[in-house]
JSON list of C-alpha atoms in Angstrom, two decimals:
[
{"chain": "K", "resi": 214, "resn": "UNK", "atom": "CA", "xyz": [7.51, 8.58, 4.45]},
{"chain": "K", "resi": 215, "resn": "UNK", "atom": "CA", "xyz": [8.99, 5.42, 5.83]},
{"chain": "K", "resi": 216, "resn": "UNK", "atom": "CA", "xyz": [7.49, 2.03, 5.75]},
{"chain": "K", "resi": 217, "resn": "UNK", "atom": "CA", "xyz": [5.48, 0.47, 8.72]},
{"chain": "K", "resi": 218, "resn": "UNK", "atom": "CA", "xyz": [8.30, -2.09, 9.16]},
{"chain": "K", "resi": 219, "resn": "UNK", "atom": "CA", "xyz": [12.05, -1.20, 8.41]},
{"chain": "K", "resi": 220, "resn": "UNK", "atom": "CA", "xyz": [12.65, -4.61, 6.62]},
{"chain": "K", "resi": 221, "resn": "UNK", "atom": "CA", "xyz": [10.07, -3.20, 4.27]},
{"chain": "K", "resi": 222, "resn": "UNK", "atom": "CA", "xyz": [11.73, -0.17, 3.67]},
{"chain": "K", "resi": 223, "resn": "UNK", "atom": "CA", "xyz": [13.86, -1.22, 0.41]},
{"chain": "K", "resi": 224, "resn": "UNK", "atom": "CA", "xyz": [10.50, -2.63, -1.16]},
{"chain": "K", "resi": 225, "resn": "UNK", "atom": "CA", "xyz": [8.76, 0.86, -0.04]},
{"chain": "K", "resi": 226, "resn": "UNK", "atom": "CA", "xyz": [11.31, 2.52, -2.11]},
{"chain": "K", "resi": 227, "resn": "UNK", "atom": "CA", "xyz": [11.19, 0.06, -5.38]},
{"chain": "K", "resi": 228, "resn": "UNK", "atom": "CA", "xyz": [7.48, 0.17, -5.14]},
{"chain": "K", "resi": 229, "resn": "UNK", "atom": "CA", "xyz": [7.40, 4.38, -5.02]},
{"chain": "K", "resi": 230, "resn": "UNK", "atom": "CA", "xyz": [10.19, 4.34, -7.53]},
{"chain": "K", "resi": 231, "resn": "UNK", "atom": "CA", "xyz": [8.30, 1.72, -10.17]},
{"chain": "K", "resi": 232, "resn": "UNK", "atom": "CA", "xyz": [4.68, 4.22, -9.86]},
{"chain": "K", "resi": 233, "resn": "UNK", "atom": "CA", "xyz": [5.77, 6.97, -10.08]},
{"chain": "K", "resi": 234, "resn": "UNK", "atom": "CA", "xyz": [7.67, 5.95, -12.91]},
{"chain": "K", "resi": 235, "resn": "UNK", "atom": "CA", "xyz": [4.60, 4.35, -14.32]},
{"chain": "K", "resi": 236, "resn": "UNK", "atom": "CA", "xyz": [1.95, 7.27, -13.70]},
{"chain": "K", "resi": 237, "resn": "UNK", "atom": "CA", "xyz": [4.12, 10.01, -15.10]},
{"chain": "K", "resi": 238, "resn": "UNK", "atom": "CA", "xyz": [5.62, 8.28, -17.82]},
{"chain": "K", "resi": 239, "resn": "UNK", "atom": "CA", "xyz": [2.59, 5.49, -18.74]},
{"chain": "K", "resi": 240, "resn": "UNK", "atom": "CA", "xyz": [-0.66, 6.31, -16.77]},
{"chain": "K", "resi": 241, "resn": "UNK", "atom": "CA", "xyz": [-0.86, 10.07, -17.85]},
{"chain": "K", "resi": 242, "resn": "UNK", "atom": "CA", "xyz": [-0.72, 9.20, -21.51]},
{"chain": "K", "resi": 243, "resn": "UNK", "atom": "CA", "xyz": [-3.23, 6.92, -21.09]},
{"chain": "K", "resi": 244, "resn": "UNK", "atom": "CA", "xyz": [-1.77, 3.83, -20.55]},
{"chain": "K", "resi": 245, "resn": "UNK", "atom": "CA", "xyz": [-3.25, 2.02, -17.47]},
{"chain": "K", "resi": 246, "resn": "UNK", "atom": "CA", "xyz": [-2.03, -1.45, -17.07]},
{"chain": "K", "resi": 247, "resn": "UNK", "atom": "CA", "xyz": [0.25, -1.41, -14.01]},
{"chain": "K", "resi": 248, "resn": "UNK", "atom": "CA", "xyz": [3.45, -3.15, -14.51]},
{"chain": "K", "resi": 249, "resn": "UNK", "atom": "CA", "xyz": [4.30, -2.66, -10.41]},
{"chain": "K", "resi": 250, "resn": "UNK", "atom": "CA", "xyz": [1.70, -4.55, -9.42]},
{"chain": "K", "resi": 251, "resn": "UNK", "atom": "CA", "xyz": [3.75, -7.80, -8.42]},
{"chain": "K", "resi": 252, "resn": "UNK", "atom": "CA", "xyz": [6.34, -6.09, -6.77]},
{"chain": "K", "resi": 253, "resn": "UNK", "atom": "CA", "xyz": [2.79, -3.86, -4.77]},
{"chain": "K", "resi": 254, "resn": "UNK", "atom": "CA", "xyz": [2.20, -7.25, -3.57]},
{"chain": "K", "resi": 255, "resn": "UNK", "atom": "CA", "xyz": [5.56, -8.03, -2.38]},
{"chain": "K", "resi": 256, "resn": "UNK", "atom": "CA", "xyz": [5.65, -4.95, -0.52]},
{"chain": "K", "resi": 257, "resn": "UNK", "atom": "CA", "xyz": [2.19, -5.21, 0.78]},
{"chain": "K", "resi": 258, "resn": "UNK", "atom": "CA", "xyz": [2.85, -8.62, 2.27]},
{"chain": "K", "resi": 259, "resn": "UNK", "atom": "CA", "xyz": [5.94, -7.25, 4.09]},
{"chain": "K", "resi": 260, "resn": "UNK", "atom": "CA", "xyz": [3.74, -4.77, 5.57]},
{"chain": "K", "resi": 261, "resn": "UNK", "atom": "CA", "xyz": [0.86, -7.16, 6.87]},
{"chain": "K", "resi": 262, "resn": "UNK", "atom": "CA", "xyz": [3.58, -9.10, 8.78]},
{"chain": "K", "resi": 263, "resn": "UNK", "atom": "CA", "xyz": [4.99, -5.82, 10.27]},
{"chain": "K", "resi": 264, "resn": "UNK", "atom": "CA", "xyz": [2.14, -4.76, 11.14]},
{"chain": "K", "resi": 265, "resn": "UNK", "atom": "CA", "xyz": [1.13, -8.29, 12.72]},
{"chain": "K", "resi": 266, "resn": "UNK", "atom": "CA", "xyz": [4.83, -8.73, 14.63]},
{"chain": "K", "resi": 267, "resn": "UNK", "atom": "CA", "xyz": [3.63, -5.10, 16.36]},
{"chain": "K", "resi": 268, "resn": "UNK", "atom": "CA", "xyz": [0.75, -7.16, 17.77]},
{"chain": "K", "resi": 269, "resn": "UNK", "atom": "CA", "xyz": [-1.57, -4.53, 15.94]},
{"chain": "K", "resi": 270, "resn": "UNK", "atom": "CA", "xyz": [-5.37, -5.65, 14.47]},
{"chain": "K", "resi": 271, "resn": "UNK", "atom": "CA", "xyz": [-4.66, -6.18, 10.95]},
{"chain": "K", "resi": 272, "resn": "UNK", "atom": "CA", "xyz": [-8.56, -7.05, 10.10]},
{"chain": "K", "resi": 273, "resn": "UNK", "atom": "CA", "xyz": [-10.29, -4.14, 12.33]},
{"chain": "K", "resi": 274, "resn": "UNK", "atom": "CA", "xyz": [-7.65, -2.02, 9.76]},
{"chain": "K", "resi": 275, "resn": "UNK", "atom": "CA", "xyz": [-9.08, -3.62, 6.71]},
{"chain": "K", "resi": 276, "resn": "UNK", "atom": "CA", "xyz": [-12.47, -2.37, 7.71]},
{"chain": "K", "resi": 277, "resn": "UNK", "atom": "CA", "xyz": [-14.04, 0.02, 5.09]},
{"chain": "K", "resi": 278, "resn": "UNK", "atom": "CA", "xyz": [-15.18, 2.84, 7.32]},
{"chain": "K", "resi": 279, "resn": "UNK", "atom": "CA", "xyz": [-15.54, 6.03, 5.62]},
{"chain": "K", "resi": 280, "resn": "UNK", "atom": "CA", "xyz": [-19.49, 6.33, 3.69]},
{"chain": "K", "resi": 281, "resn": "UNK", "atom": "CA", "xyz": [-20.73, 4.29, 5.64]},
{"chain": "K", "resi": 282, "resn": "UNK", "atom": "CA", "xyz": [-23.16, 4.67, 9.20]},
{"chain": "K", "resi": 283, "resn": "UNK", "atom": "CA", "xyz": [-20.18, 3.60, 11.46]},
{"chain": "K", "resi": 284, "resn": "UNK", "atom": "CA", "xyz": [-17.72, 6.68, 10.13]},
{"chain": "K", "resi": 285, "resn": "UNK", "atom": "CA", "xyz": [-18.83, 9.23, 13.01]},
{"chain": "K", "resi": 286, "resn": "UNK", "atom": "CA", "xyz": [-18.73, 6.20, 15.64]},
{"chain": "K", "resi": 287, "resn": "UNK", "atom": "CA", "xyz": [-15.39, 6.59, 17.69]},
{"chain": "K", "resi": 288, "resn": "UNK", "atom": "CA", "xyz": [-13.57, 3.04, 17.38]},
{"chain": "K", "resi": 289, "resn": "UNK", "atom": "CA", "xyz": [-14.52, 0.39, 19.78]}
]
């Protein structure tokens, strides 16, 4: 799957590349400190400003939804 933003897509890739790496090699055997952490928060950035330069809602997508009364409400 691509990124949000194609000038994120290189940092998608490391990211995927680094965990999975990590859970198959580290996280399965036990081992749970995440060494791809800083580079999740690179990436993560990158895709916050995407998403804002498409003019989209960044908080109403932050909003924890599911569980909760507002889940079966259609979006306002």
């Amino acid at each position: 799957m691509n990124s949000v933003g194609e000038e994120c897509q290189e940092l998608k890739r490391r990211y995927d590349e680094c965990f999975n790496k990590w859970f198959a090699e580290k996280f399965l055997k036990g081992q749970t400190d995440d060494p791809c952490q800083p580079l999740f928060r690179v990436y993560q950035k990158c895709v916050k400003n995407a998403i804002k330069a498409k003019n989209l809602d960044l908080e109403q997508m932050e909003v924890q939804v599911l569980g909760t009364p507002n889940e079966k409400h259609p979006p306002s």
